[in-house]
mmCIF file of C-alpha atoms in Angstrom:
data_model
loop_
_atom_site.group_PDB
_atom_site.id
_atom_site.type_symbol
_atom_site.label_atom_id
_atom_site.label_comp_id
_atom_site.label_asym_id
_atom_site.label_seq_id
_atom_site.Cartn_x
_atom_site.Cartn_y
_atom_site.Cartn_z
ATOM 1 C CA MET A 15 20.192 -11.427 12.030
ATOM 2 C CA THR A 16 19.594 -11.166 8.361
ATOM 3 C CA ILE A 17 17.509 -9.254 5.832
ATOM 4 C CA GLY A 18 16.077 -10.944 2.754
ATOM 5 C CA LEU A 19 15.390 -8.430 0.026
ATOM 6 C CA ILE A 20 13.153 -9.142 -3.070
ATOM 7 C CA VAL A 21 12.193 -6.259 -5.644
ATOM 8 C CA ASN A 22 9.320 -7.152 -8.157
ATOM 9 C CA PRO A 23 10.850 -4.767 -10.876
ATOM 10 C CA VAL A 24 7.265 -4.417 -12.570
ATOM 11 C CA ALA A 25 5.353 -3.906 -9.576
ATOM 12 C CA GLY A 26 3.045 -0.643 -9.656
ATOM 13 C CA LEU A 27 3.272 -0.340 -13.527
ATOM 14 C CA GLY A 28 -0.278 -0.400 -14.189
ATOM 15 C CA GLY A 29 -1.324 2.390 -11.646
ATOM 16 C CA PRO A 30 -0.234 5.435 -13.071
ATOM 17 C CA THR A 31 -1.306 4.181 -16.795
ATOM 18 C CA GLY A 32 -4.778 3.555 -15.491
ATOM 19 C CA LEU A 33 -4.622 -0.295 -15.842
ATOM 20 C CA ALA A 34 -5.697 -0.837 -12.033
ATOM 21 C CA GLY A 35 -2.729 -3.823 -11.696
ATOM 22 C CA SER A 36 0.234 -4.806 -13.278
ATOM 23 C CA ASP A 37 -0.234 -8.596 -13.431
ATOM 24 C CA GLY A 38 0.709 -10.463 -16.412
ATOM 25 C CA VAL A 39 3.191 -9.769 -19.230
ATOM 26 C CA ALA A 40 0.437 -8.364 -21.458
ATOM 27 C CA VAL A 41 -0.459 -5.853 -19.130
ATOM 28 C CA GLN A 42 3.281 -4.602 -18.070
ATOM 29 C CA GLN A 43 3.787 -4.246 -22.102
ATOM 30 C CA GLU A 44 0.642 -1.878 -22.236
ATOM 31 C CA ALA A 45 1.730 0.056 -19.244
ATOM 32 C CA LEU A 46 5.054 0.641 -20.783
ATOM 33 C CA ARG A 47 3.324 1.607 -24.209
ATOM 34 C CA ARG A 48 1.451 4.249 -22.021
ATOM 35 C CA GLY A 49 4.562 5.649 -20.701
ATOM 36 C CA GLY A 50 4.796 3.894 -17.407
ATOM 37 C CA ARG A 51 7.895 3.878 -15.352
ATOM 38 C CA ARG A 52 9.262 1.160 -13.231
ATOM 39 C CA ARG A 53 9.400 2.772 -9.769
ATOM 40 C CA ALA A 54 9.559 -0.614 -7.516
ATOM 41 C CA GLY A 55 13.359 -0.244 -7.468
ATOM 42 C CA ASP A 56 13.354 3.586 -6.531
ATOM 43 C CA ARG A 57 10.743 2.569 -3.478
ATOM 44 C CA ALA A 58 13.245 -0.104 -2.603
ATOM 45 C CA VAL A 59 16.399 2.091 -2.469
ATOM 46 C CA GLU A 60 14.420 4.785 -0.396
ATOM 47 C CA ALA A 61 13.742 2.082 2.371
ATOM 48 C CA LEU A 62 17.217 0.549 1.806
ATOM 49 C CA ARG A 63 18.885 3.926 2.584
ATOM 50 C CA VAL A 64 17.260 4.387 5.982
ATOM 51 C CA LEU A 65 18.351 0.816 6.780
ATOM 52 C CA ALA A 66 21.852 1.635 5.507
ATOM 53 C CA ALA A 67 22.137 4.803 7.442
ATOM 54 C CA ALA A 68 21.540 2.883 10.823
ATOM 55 C CA TRP A 69 23.545 -0.244 9.598
ATOM 56 C CA PRO A 70 26.155 0.337 6.861
ATOM 57 C CA ASP A 71 27.308 -3.127 7.325
ATOM 58 C CA ALA A 72 23.972 -4.802 7.257
ATOM 59 C CA ALA A 73 23.595 -8.370 6.428
ATOM 60 C CA VAL A 74 21.458 -8.446 3.269
ATOM 61 C CA LEU A 75 20.741 -11.363 1.388
ATOM 62 C CA THR A 76 19.116 -10.914 -2.013
ATOM 63 C CA ALA A 77 18.390 -12.085 -5.684
ATOM 64 C CA ALA A 78 20.458 -11.088 -8.559
ATOM 65 C CA GLY A 79 19.940 -7.923 -10.702
ATOM 66 C CA PRO A 80 16.662 -6.035 -10.523
ATOM 67 C CA LEU A 81 15.096 -8.694 -8.299
ATOM 68 C CA GLY A 82 16.991 -6.785 -5.307
ATOM 69 C CA GLU A 83 20.950 -6.549 -5.811
ATOM 70 C CA ASP A 84 20.737 -3.542 -7.701
ATOM 71 C CA ALA A 85 18.577 -1.622 -5.387
ATOM 72 C CA ALA A 86 20.950 -2.693 -2.357
ATOM 73 C CA ARG A 87 24.074 -1.575 -4.077
ATOM 74 C CA GLU A 88 22.474 1.748 -5.097
ATOM 75 C CA ALA A 89 21.381 2.207 -1.312
ATOM 76 C CA GLY A 90 25.212 1.696 -0.356
ATOM 77 C CA LEU A 91 24.797 -1.911 0.952
ATOM 78 C CA MET A 92 26.865 -4.846 -0.002
ATOM 79 C CA PRO A 93 24.433 -7.604 -0.454
ATOM 80 C CA GLN A 94 25.028 -11.211 -0.810
ATOM 81 C CA VAL A 95 23.317 -12.888 -3.899
ATOM 82 C CA ALA A 96 21.484 -16.055 -2.748
ATOM 83 C CA TYR A 97 19.168 -16.437 -5.950
ATOM 84 C CA VAL A 98 20.054 -16.016 -9.641
ATOM 85 C CA PRO A 99 16.955 -16.488 -12.267
ATOM 86 C CA ALA A 100 17.249 -17.629 -15.668
ATOM 87 C CA ALA A 101 17.161 -13.801 -16.795
ATOM 88 C CA ALA A 102 18.588 -11.959 -13.885
ATOM 89 C CA ALA A 103 19.875 -9.132 -16.241
ATOM 90 C CA SER A 104 16.083 -8.537 -17.446
ATOM 91 C CA PRO A 105 13.527 -6.644 -15.929
ATOM 92 C CA VAL A 106 10.733 -9.053 -16.918
ATOM 93 C CA THR A 107 10.343 -11.358 -14.064
ATOM 94 C CA THR A 108 7.404 -13.855 -13.343
ATOM 95 C CA ALA A 109 5.367 -14.644 -10.219
ATOM 96 C CA ASP A 110 7.481 -17.907 -9.830
ATOM 97 C CA ASP A 111 10.701 -15.770 -9.880
ATOM 98 C CA THR A 112 9.253 -14.126 -6.811
ATOM 99 C CA ALA A 113 8.650 -17.451 -4.971
ATOM 100 C CA ARG A 114 11.606 -19.207 -5.809
ATOM 101 C CA ALA A 115 13.689 -16.084 -4.640
ATOM 102 C CA ALA A 116 11.579 -16.060 -1.432
ATOM 103 C CA ALA A 117 12.356 -19.754 -0.854
ATOM 104 C CA ALA A 118 16.095 -19.176 -1.747
ATOM 105 C CA LEU A 119 16.501 -16.474 1.018
ATOM 106 C CA ALA A 120 14.796 -18.298 3.659
ATOM 107 C CA ALA A 121 17.173 -21.321 3.014
ATOM 108 C CA ALA A 122 20.180 -19.002 3.281
ATOM 109 C CA GLY A 123 19.198 -17.966 6.502
ATOM 110 C CA ALA A 124 17.404 -14.915 6.098
ATOM 111 C CA THR A 125 15.388 -13.795 9.490
ATOM 112 C CA LEU A 126 13.260 -11.223 7.898
ATOM 113 C CA ILE A 127 11.810 -10.826 4.076
ATOM 114 C CA LEU A 128 11.597 -7.175 2.834
ATOM 115 C CA PHE A 129 9.811 -7.050 -0.523
ATOM 116 C CA ALA A 130 8.939 -4.291 -2.834
ATOM 117 C CA GLY A 131 5.840 -4.651 -4.503
ATOM 118 C CA GLY A 132 2.039 -4.922 -4.003
ATOM 119 C CA ASP A 133 -0.595 -7.450 -2.968
ATOM 120 C CA GLY A 134 0.551 -10.134 -6.017
ATOM 121 C CA THR A 135 3.881 -9.819 -5.051
ATOM 122 C CA ALA A 136 3.204 -10.317 -1.276
ATOM 123 C CA ARG A 137 1.228 -13.328 -2.396
ATOM 124 C CA ASP A 138 4.158 -14.867 -4.303
ATOM 125 C CA VAL A 139 6.513 -14.000 -1.492
ATOM 126 C CA ALA A 140 4.080 -16.037 0.961
ATOM 127 C CA ARG A 141 3.712 -18.903 -1.395
ATOM 128 C CA GLY A 142 7.620 -19.315 -1.352
ATOM 129 C CA LEU A 143 8.333 -19.359 2.087
ATOM 130 C CA PRO A 144 8.222 -22.339 4.158
ATOM 131 C CA ARG A 145 5.235 -22.586 6.481
ATOM 132 C CA SER A 146 6.991 -23.810 9.417
ATOM 133 C CA PRO A 147 8.805 -22.435 11.002
ATOM 134 C CA ALA A 148 6.881 -19.042 9.498
ATOM 135 C CA LEU A 149 9.115 -16.382 8.392
ATOM 136 C CA PRO A 150 8.418 -12.738 9.051
ATOM 137 C CA LEU A 151 8.028 -10.405 6.107
ATOM 138 C CA LEU A 152 7.251 -6.682 5.450
ATOM 139 C CA GLY A 153 6.280 -5.031 2.344
ATOM 140 C CA ILE A 154 7.724 -1.586 0.859
ATOM 141 C CA PRO A 155 4.603 -0.464 -0.771
ATOM 142 C CA ALA A 156 5.283 -0.209 -4.685
ATOM 143 C CA GLY A 157 2.199 -1.529 -6.069
ATOM 144 C CA VAL A 158 -1.190 -0.585 -7.369
ATOM 145 C CA LYS A 159 -3.764 -2.235 -4.954
ATOM 146 C CA MET A 160 -1.813 -2.980 -1.545
ATOM 147 C CA TYR A 161 -5.138 -4.265 0.151
ATOM 148 C CA SER A 162 -3.337 -6.645 2.640
ATOM 149 C CA ALA A 163 -1.982 -5.641 5.903
ATOM 150 C CA CYS A 164 1.485 -6.917 5.505
ATOM 151 C CA PHE A 165 3.047 -3.511 4.238
ATOM 152 C CA ALA A 166 4.505 -0.620 6.007
ATOM 153 C CA VAL A 167 2.956 2.727 5.564
ATOM 154 C CA GLY A 168 5.807 4.002 3.450
ATOM 155 C CA PRO A 169 9.420 3.038 2.360
ATOM 156 C CA ALA A 170 11.077 5.115 5.149
ATOM 157 C CA ALA A 171 8.755 3.235 7.612
ATOM 158 C CA ALA A 172 10.010 -0.072 6.170
ATOM 159 C CA GLY A 173 13.600 0.640 6.332
ATOM 160 C CA ALA A 174 13.304 1.759 9.825
ATOM 161 C CA LEU A 175 11.532 -1.722 10.688
ATOM 162 C CA ALA A 176 13.940 -3.499 9.019
ATOM 163 C CA ALA A 177 16.727 -1.360 11.143
ATOM 164 C CA ASP A 178 15.034 -2.080 14.263
ATOM 165 C CA TRP A 179 14.695 -5.720 13.555
ATOM 166 C CA LEU A 180 18.486 -6.062 12.860
ATOM 167 C CA ARG A 181 19.074 -4.247 16.409
ATOM 168 C CA SER A 182 16.589 -6.897 18.153
ATOM 169 C CA PRO A 183 13.784 -8.806 16.655
ATOM 170 C CA LEU A 184 10.348 -7.063 17.105
ATOM 171 C CA PRO A 185 7.057 -8.735 18.182
ATOM 172 C CA THR A 186 5.095 -9.804 15.221
ATOM 173 C CA ALA A 187 1.577 -10.120 14.417
ATOM 174 C CA GLU A 188 -0.486 -12.029 11.794
ATOM 175 C CA ALA A 189 -1.276 -10.168 9.226
ATOM 176 C CA GLU A 190 -3.528 -11.063 6.047
ATOM 177 C CA VAL A 191 -2.342 -11.293 2.595
ATOM 178 C CA LEU A 192 -5.136 -10.426 0.255
ATOM 179 C CA ASP A 193 -5.106 -10.324 -3.687
ATOM 180 C CA LEU A 194 -7.900 -10.274 -6.217
ATOM 181 C CA ASP A 195 -8.669 -10.844 -10.033
ATOM 182 C CA GLU A 196 -7.654 -7.701 -11.894
ATOM 183 C CA ASP A 197 -9.871 -8.795 -14.657
ATOM 184 C CA LEU A 198 -12.943 -8.436 -12.254
ATOM 185 C CA LEU A 199 -11.436 -5.177 -10.789
ATOM 186 C CA ARG A 200 -11.198 -3.578 -14.194
ATOM 187 C CA ALA A 201 -14.834 -4.334 -14.566
ATOM 188 C CA GLY A 202 -15.521 -2.440 -11.365
ATOM 189 C CA ARG A 203 -16.035 -5.838 -9.387
ATOM 190 C CA PRO A 204 -13.465 -6.130 -6.800
ATOM 191 C CA ASP A 205 -13.631 -9.128 -4.652
ATOM 192 C CA PRO A 206 -10.170 -9.569 -2.376
ATOM 193 C CA ARG A 207 -9.456 -12.902 -1.182
ATOM 194 C CA LEU A 208 -7.310 -14.190 1.400
ATOM 195 C CA PHE A 209 -4.460 -16.099 0.472
ATOM 196 C CA ALA A 210 -2.104 -16.280 3.545
ATOM 197 C CA LEU A 211 -1.617 -15.378 7.089
ATOM 198 C CA VAL A 212 1.629 -14.240 7.701
ATOM 199 C CA PRO A 213 4.071 -12.730 10.742
ATOM 200 C CA VAL A 214 4.495 -9.207 10.288
ATOM 201 C CA PRO A 215 6.911 -6.832 12.554
ATOM 202 C CA VAL A 216 4.735 -4.506 14.583
ATOM 203 C CA ALA A 217 5.760 -1.367 15.603
ATOM 204 C CA ALA A 218 3.069 1.612 16.114
ATOM 205 C CA GLY A 219 2.938 4.181 13.174
ATOM 206 C CA ARG A 220 4.950 1.995 10.605
ATOM 207 C CA THR A 221 2.545 -0.520 9.481
ATOM 208 C CA GLN A 222 -0.862 -0.138 7.564
ATOM 209 C CA ALA A 223 -4.148 -2.063 8.351
ATOM 210 C CA ARG A 224 -5.795 -4.011 5.601
ATOM 211 C CA LYS A 225 -8.308 -2.312 3.429
ATOM 212 C CA ALA A 226 -12.038 -2.354 4.842
ATOM 213 C CA ALA A 227 -14.891 -2.281 2.641
ATOM 214 C CA THR A 228 -17.880 0.127 3.004
ATOM 215 C CA PRO A 229 -20.791 -1.986 4.548
ATOM 216 C CA ALA A 230 -24.362 -1.683 2.942
ATOM 217 C CA SER A 231 -25.684 -0.152 6.112
ATOM 218 C CA ALA A 232 -23.516 2.909 5.316
ATOM 219 C CA ARG A 233 -24.996 3.327 1.732
ATOM 220 C CA GLU A 234 -27.232 6.367 2.878
ATOM 221 C CA ALA A 235 -24.129 8.136 4.871
ATOM 222 C CA VAL A 236 -22.229 7.531 1.490
ATOM 223 C CA ARG A 237 -24.890 9.448 -0.346
ATOM 224 C CA HIS A 238 -24.997 12.359 2.259
ATOM 225 C CA ALA A 239 -21.201 12.843 2.191
ATOM 226 C CA ALA A 240 -21.216 12.745 -1.807
ATOM 227 C CA ALA A 241 -24.097 15.237 -1.748
ATOM 228 C CA GLY A 242 -21.833 17.562 0.456
ATOM 229 C CA ALA A 243 -18.997 17.434 -2.043
ATOM 230 C CA VAL A 244 -21.294 18.427 -4.752
ATOM 231 C CA ASP A 245 -22.558 21.387 -2.675
ATOM 232 C CA ARG A 246 -18.722 22.474 -2.371
ATOM 233 C CA MET A 247 -17.956 22.327 -6.133
ATOM 234 C CA ARG A 248 -17.557 25.370 -8.313
ATOM 235 C CA PRO A 249 -18.569 25.871 -12.134
ATOM 236 C CA GLY A 250 -15.223 26.446 -14.236
ATOM 237 C CA VAL A 251 -13.126 24.451 -12.100
ATOM 238 C CA ARG A 252 -11.714 21.039 -13.366
ATOM 239 C CA TYR A 253 -11.978 18.179 -11.151
ATOM 240 C CA LEU A 254 -9.986 14.976 -11.236
ATOM 241 C CA ILE A 255 -12.027 12.335 -9.613
ATOM 242 C CA GLY A 256 -10.679 9.135 -8.019
ATOM 243 C CA PRO A 257 -11.884 6.016 -7.549
ATOM 244 C CA GLY A 258 -13.798 4.717 -4.316
ATOM 245 C CA GLY A 259 -17.678 4.185 -3.327
ATOM 246 C CA THR A 260 -17.976 7.681 -2.076
ATOM 247 C CA THR A 261 -16.397 9.316 -5.203
ATOM 248 C CA ALA A 262 -18.747 6.816 -7.415
ATOM 249 C CA GLU A 263 -21.878 8.275 -5.881
ATOM 250 C CA LEU A 264 -20.830 11.716 -6.540
ATOM 251 C CA GLY A 265 -20.678 10.588 -9.886
ATOM 252 C CA ARG A 266 -23.732 9.271 -10.052
ATOM 253 C CA LEU A 267 -25.217 12.623 -8.295
ATOM 254 C CA LEU A 268 -23.828 14.408 -11.132
ATOM 255 C CA GLY A 269 -25.358 12.392 -13.867
ATOM 256 C CA LEU A 270 -21.930 11.004 -14.941
ATOM 257 C CA ASP A 271 -20.795 7.670 -16.397
ATOM 258 C CA THR A 272 -17.405 7.523 -14.335
ATOM 259 C CA SER A 273 -14.931 4.712 -14.438
ATOM 260 C CA PRO A 274 -15.389 2.332 -11.620
ATOM 261 C CA LEU A 275 -11.650 2.126 -10.611
ATOM 262 C CA GLY A 276 -10.035 4.761 -12.551
ATOM 263 C CA VAL A 277 -9.417 8.559 -12.491
ATOM 264 C CA ASP A 278 -11.864 10.916 -14.501
ATOM 265 C CA VAL A 279 -11.780 14.634 -15.422
ATOM 266 C CA PHE A 280 -14.982 16.603 -15.431
ATOM 267 C CA THR A 281 -16.353 19.996 -14.452
ATOM 268 C CA ILE A 282 -19.632 21.296 -13.630
ATOM 269 C CA ASP A 283 -22.045 23.933 -15.136
ATOM 270 C CA ALA A 284 -23.942 26.749 -13.541
ATOM 271 C CA ASP A 285 -26.843 24.397 -12.943
ATOM 272 C CA ARG A 286 -24.877 21.933 -11.019
ATOM 273 C CA SER A 287 -24.989 19.290 -13.594
ATOM 274 C CA GLY A 288 -21.875 17.219 -14.445
ATOM 275 C CA ARG A 289 -19.860 17.173 -17.792
ATOM 276 C CA LEU A 290 -17.132 14.514 -18.224
ATOM 277 C CA LEU A 291 -14.285 15.655 -20.134
ATOM 278 C CA ALA A 292 -11.942 12.385 -20.021
ATOM 279 C CA ARG A 293 -12.647 9.181 -18.891
ATOM 280 C CA ASP A 294 -10.274 6.777 -17.140
ATOM 281 C CA VAL A 295 -6.960 8.812 -17.890
ATOM 282 C CA THR A 296 -3.384 7.881 -17.447
ATOM 283 C CA GLU A 297 -1.204 9.921 -15.121
ATOM 284 C CA GLN A 298 0.195 11.834 -18.161
ATOM 285 C CA GLN A 299 -3.482 12.737 -19.386
ATOM 286 C CA ALA A 300 -4.267 13.741 -15.707
ATOM 287 C CA PHE A 301 -1.348 16.170 -15.663
ATOM 288 C CA GLU A 302 -2.217 17.623 -19.234
ATOM 289 C CA ALA A 303 -5.894 18.075 -18.250
ATOM 290 C CA VAL A 304 -4.975 20.226 -15.131
ATOM 291 C CA ARG A 305 -1.801 22.083 -16.025
ATOM 292 C CA ASP A 306 -2.571 25.688 -16.489
ATOM 293 C CA HIS A 307 -6.300 25.236 -15.091
ATOM 294 C CA ASP A 308 -7.949 26.006 -11.998
ATOM 295 C CA ALA A 309 -8.438 22.441 -10.717
ATOM 296 C CA GLN A 310 -8.714 20.169 -7.726
ATOM 297 C CA ALA A 311 -8.641 16.392 -7.119
ATOM 298 C CA ILE A 312 -11.546 14.697 -5.169
ATOM 299 C CA VAL A 313 -10.537 11.768 -3.269
ATOM 300 C CA THR A 314 -11.997 9.650 -0.519
ATOM 301 C CA VAL A 315 -10.638 8.045 2.511
ATOM 302 C CA ILE A 316 -9.761 4.144 1.969
ATOM 303 C CA GLY A 317 -11.510 2.303 4.917
ATOM 304 C CA GLY A 318 -9.413 0.989 7.684
ATOM 305 C CA GLN A 319 -6.076 2.183 6.187
ATOM 306 C CA GLY A 320 -6.982 6.164 5.954
ATOM 307 C CA PHE A 321 -5.023 6.557 2.698
ATOM 308 C CA LEU A 322 -5.890 9.724 0.699
ATOM 309 C CA LEU A 323 -2.911 9.175 -1.960
ATOM 310 C CA GLY A 324 -0.951 6.387 -3.128
ATOM 311 C CA ARG A 325 -3.290 3.282 -2.720
ATOM 312 C CA GLY A 326 -5.071 2.694 -6.043
ATOM 313 C CA ASN A 327 -4.988 6.193 -7.383
ATOM 314 C CA GLN A 328 -1.424 6.265 -8.559
ATOM 315 C CA GLN A 329 -2.676 8.409 -11.732
ATOM 316 C CA LEU A 330 -2.854 11.471 -9.020
ATOM 317 C CA SER A 331 1.150 11.352 -8.934
ATOM 318 C CA ALA A 332 3.220 14.265 -7.219
ATOM 319 C CA ARG A 333 3.433 16.171 -10.290
ATOM 320 C CA VAL A 334 -0.315 15.970 -10.798
ATOM 321 C CA VAL A 335 -0.919 17.144 -7.249
ATOM 322 C CA ALA A 336 1.611 19.829 -7.435
ATOM 323 C CA ALA A 337 0.209 21.130 -10.302
ATOM 324 C CA LEU A 338 -3.310 21.624 -8.670
ATOM 325 C CA GLY A 339 -2.271 24.625 -6.591
ATOM 326 C CA ALA A 340 -2.628 25.739 -2.960
ATOM 327 C CA SER A 341 -6.064 23.576 -2.403
ATOM 328 C CA PRO A 342 -5.396 20.369 -4.283
ATOM 329 C CA LEU A 343 -7.738 18.019 -2.664
ATOM 330 C CA LEU A 344 -11.348 17.955 -1.863
ATOM 331 C CA VAL A 345 -11.883 15.319 0.578
ATOM 332 C CA VAL A 346 -15.041 13.363 0.875
ATOM 333 C CA ALA A 347 -16.007 10.470 3.363
ATOM 334 C CA THR A 348 -18.403 9.390 5.704
ATOM 335 C CA GLU A 349 -18.228 10.206 9.551
ATOM 336 C CA GLN A 350 -18.314 6.622 10.336
ATOM 337 C CA LYS A 351 -14.904 6.205 8.268
ATOM 338 C CA LEU A 352 -13.186 8.832 10.220
ATOM 339 C CA ILE A 353 -14.616 7.203 13.502
ATOM 340 C CA ASP A 354 -13.261 4.069 12.491
ATOM 341 C CA LEU A 355 -9.561 5.251 12.300
ATOM 342 C CA ALA A 356 -9.883 5.781 16.162
ATOM 343 C CA GLY A 357 -7.833 9.022 15.889
ATOM 344 C CA ARG A 358 -5.380 7.701 13.419
ATOM 345 C CA PRO A 359 -4.369 10.341 11.252
ATOM 346 C CA LEU A 360 -5.111 10.266 7.257
ATOM 347 C CA LEU A 361 -2.108 9.279 5.186
ATOM 348 C CA VAL A 362 -0.470 10.557 1.741
ATOM 349 C CA ASP A 363 2.092 8.601 -0.143
ATOM 350 C CA THR A 364 2.808 10.463 -3.251
ATOM 351 C CA GLY A 365 6.348 9.048 -3.760
ATOM 352 C CA ASP A 366 7.751 12.749 -3.279
ATOM 353 C CA PRO A 367 8.400 13.170 0.474
ATOM 354 C CA ALA A 368 8.797 16.978 0.215
ATOM 355 C CA LEU A 369 5.270 17.255 -1.276
ATOM 356 C CA ASP A 370 3.713 14.519 1.582
ATOM 357 C CA LEU A 371 5.164 16.916 4.247
ATOM 358 C CA ARG A 372 3.575 19.754 2.631
ATOM 359 C CA LEU A 373 0.430 18.169 2.324
ATOM 360 C CA ALA A 374 0.526 17.057 5.950
ATOM 361 C CA GLY A 375 -1.322 18.889 8.627
ATOM 362 C CA HIS A 376 -4.952 19.124 8.668
ATOM 363 C CA VAL A 377 -7.680 18.688 5.754
ATOM 364 C CA ARG A 378 -11.100 19.551 5.602
ATOM 365 C CA VAL A 379 -13.371 16.114 5.173
ATOM 366 C CA THR A 380 -16.584 16.848 3.675
ATOM 367 C CA THR A 381 -19.189 14.565 5.203
ATOM 368 C CA GLY A 382 -22.497 15.951 4.212
ATOM 369 C CA PRO A 383 -24.134 19.115 3.060
ATOM 370 C CA GLY A 384 -23.151 21.779 5.365
ATOM 371 C CA SER A 385 -21.082 19.110 7.617
ATOM 372 C CA ALA A 386 -17.226 18.681 7.621
ATOM 373 C CA SER A 387 -14.299 17.485 9.697
ATOM 374 C CA LEU A 388 -11.171 18.963 10.262
ATOM 375 C CA TYR A 389 -8.839 15.922 10.242
ATOM 376 C CA PRO A 390 -5.127 15.496 10.718
ATOM 377 C CA VAL A 391 -3.083 14.228 7.537
ATOM 378 C CA SER A 392 0.468 12.686 7.839
ATOM 379 C CA ALA A 393 3.029 11.773 5.322
ATOM 380 C CA ALA A 394 3.428 8.234 5.067
ATOM 381 C CA SER A 395 7.014 8.870 3.307
ATOM 382 C CA ALA A 396 8.264 10.647 6.482
ATOM 383 C CA ALA A 397 11.046 9.288 8.215
ATOM 384 C CA PRO A 398 9.960 7.916 11.519
ATOM 385 C CA THR A 399 11.529 10.867 13.571
ATOM 386 C CA GLU A 400 9.505 13.013 11.604
ATOM 387 C CA GLY A 401 6.291 11.865 12.996
ATOM 388 C CA VAL A 402 4.895 8.702 11.404
ATOM 389 C CA PRO A 403 1.337 8.232 12.505
ATOM 390 C CA GLU A 404 0.285 5.568 14.648
ATOM 391 C CA CYS A 405 -1.546 3.160 12.163
ATOM 392 C CA VAL A 406 -1.344 -0.420 13.912
#
């Protein structure tokens, strides 16, 4: 059994910098100008170290340089390069590089394609793979959106799945590869579209579900939950409000013109009216806004997946959350979203395993005025032996 590895070195650049995605050279350059940092390689290394611990001599096929070879070597593996792009030494890659790498790894004999990136990367990998026989793939979450169901819940879970695959092929299930137009996303009109159905290794607790939208019938419940969160807010506190339908409704109740998919900074006055301090901030701006202040982040639950942090709100980075103090999160969601998780825990994936473990345990989820649920939280970045939650 052979693992094929692809890393999209520019995946996720646009998240912490408030750009709602990383598609296109212009967006990537703007993300770097705003101080964005390439993290896909780091996330890949984290997954590959779990693989290397179980299989030090694992057979890994990959693409040259930052497209996979660098991460494999940093993790202690000795990969075989099966694809060399025209600009192998450059971190600037194209969607076609990803698709061609996937085709080359399949032709060279890979039995599982492990890739680090987001929905756009998943789409490009699927485009490059032969349709018959269908080759299983698995994503190391390193992008911004990650609506698709072909990702592990975190890098450690991805590495553990790859290690299990080398031991004996796991059962696979058909998963959706979804992507959307980032220009429409930035305009507040997310429209995920199905681009492929792919086989993905299945193991309880290690693969995420696709993102589920809030049905129109739940709009009143959303308003009810948002009103409950407003009741819990305190004057003088600086609040970071992340994206989501429930948090958007909270902003409307406070009379705030919040950004549809960004992170905003606001406070409330004694009369419970909101006052916007900064709109659509970057990770750096969020950190500066809450450092040395009494502050809290308001987040909601991603329907179907259960993520609180690490999916679409990367501006709320590990250092930002750590700066918020002992009670960093005000979680708001409808009761139905919690019911739909069928007992699966909420997930946090800040990129800092130690912080994720500190956030794990239980959190109060505000579901309405005077109503709340105490709900379990698990660290998506935890190694499987540390209690990765069931998410299949």
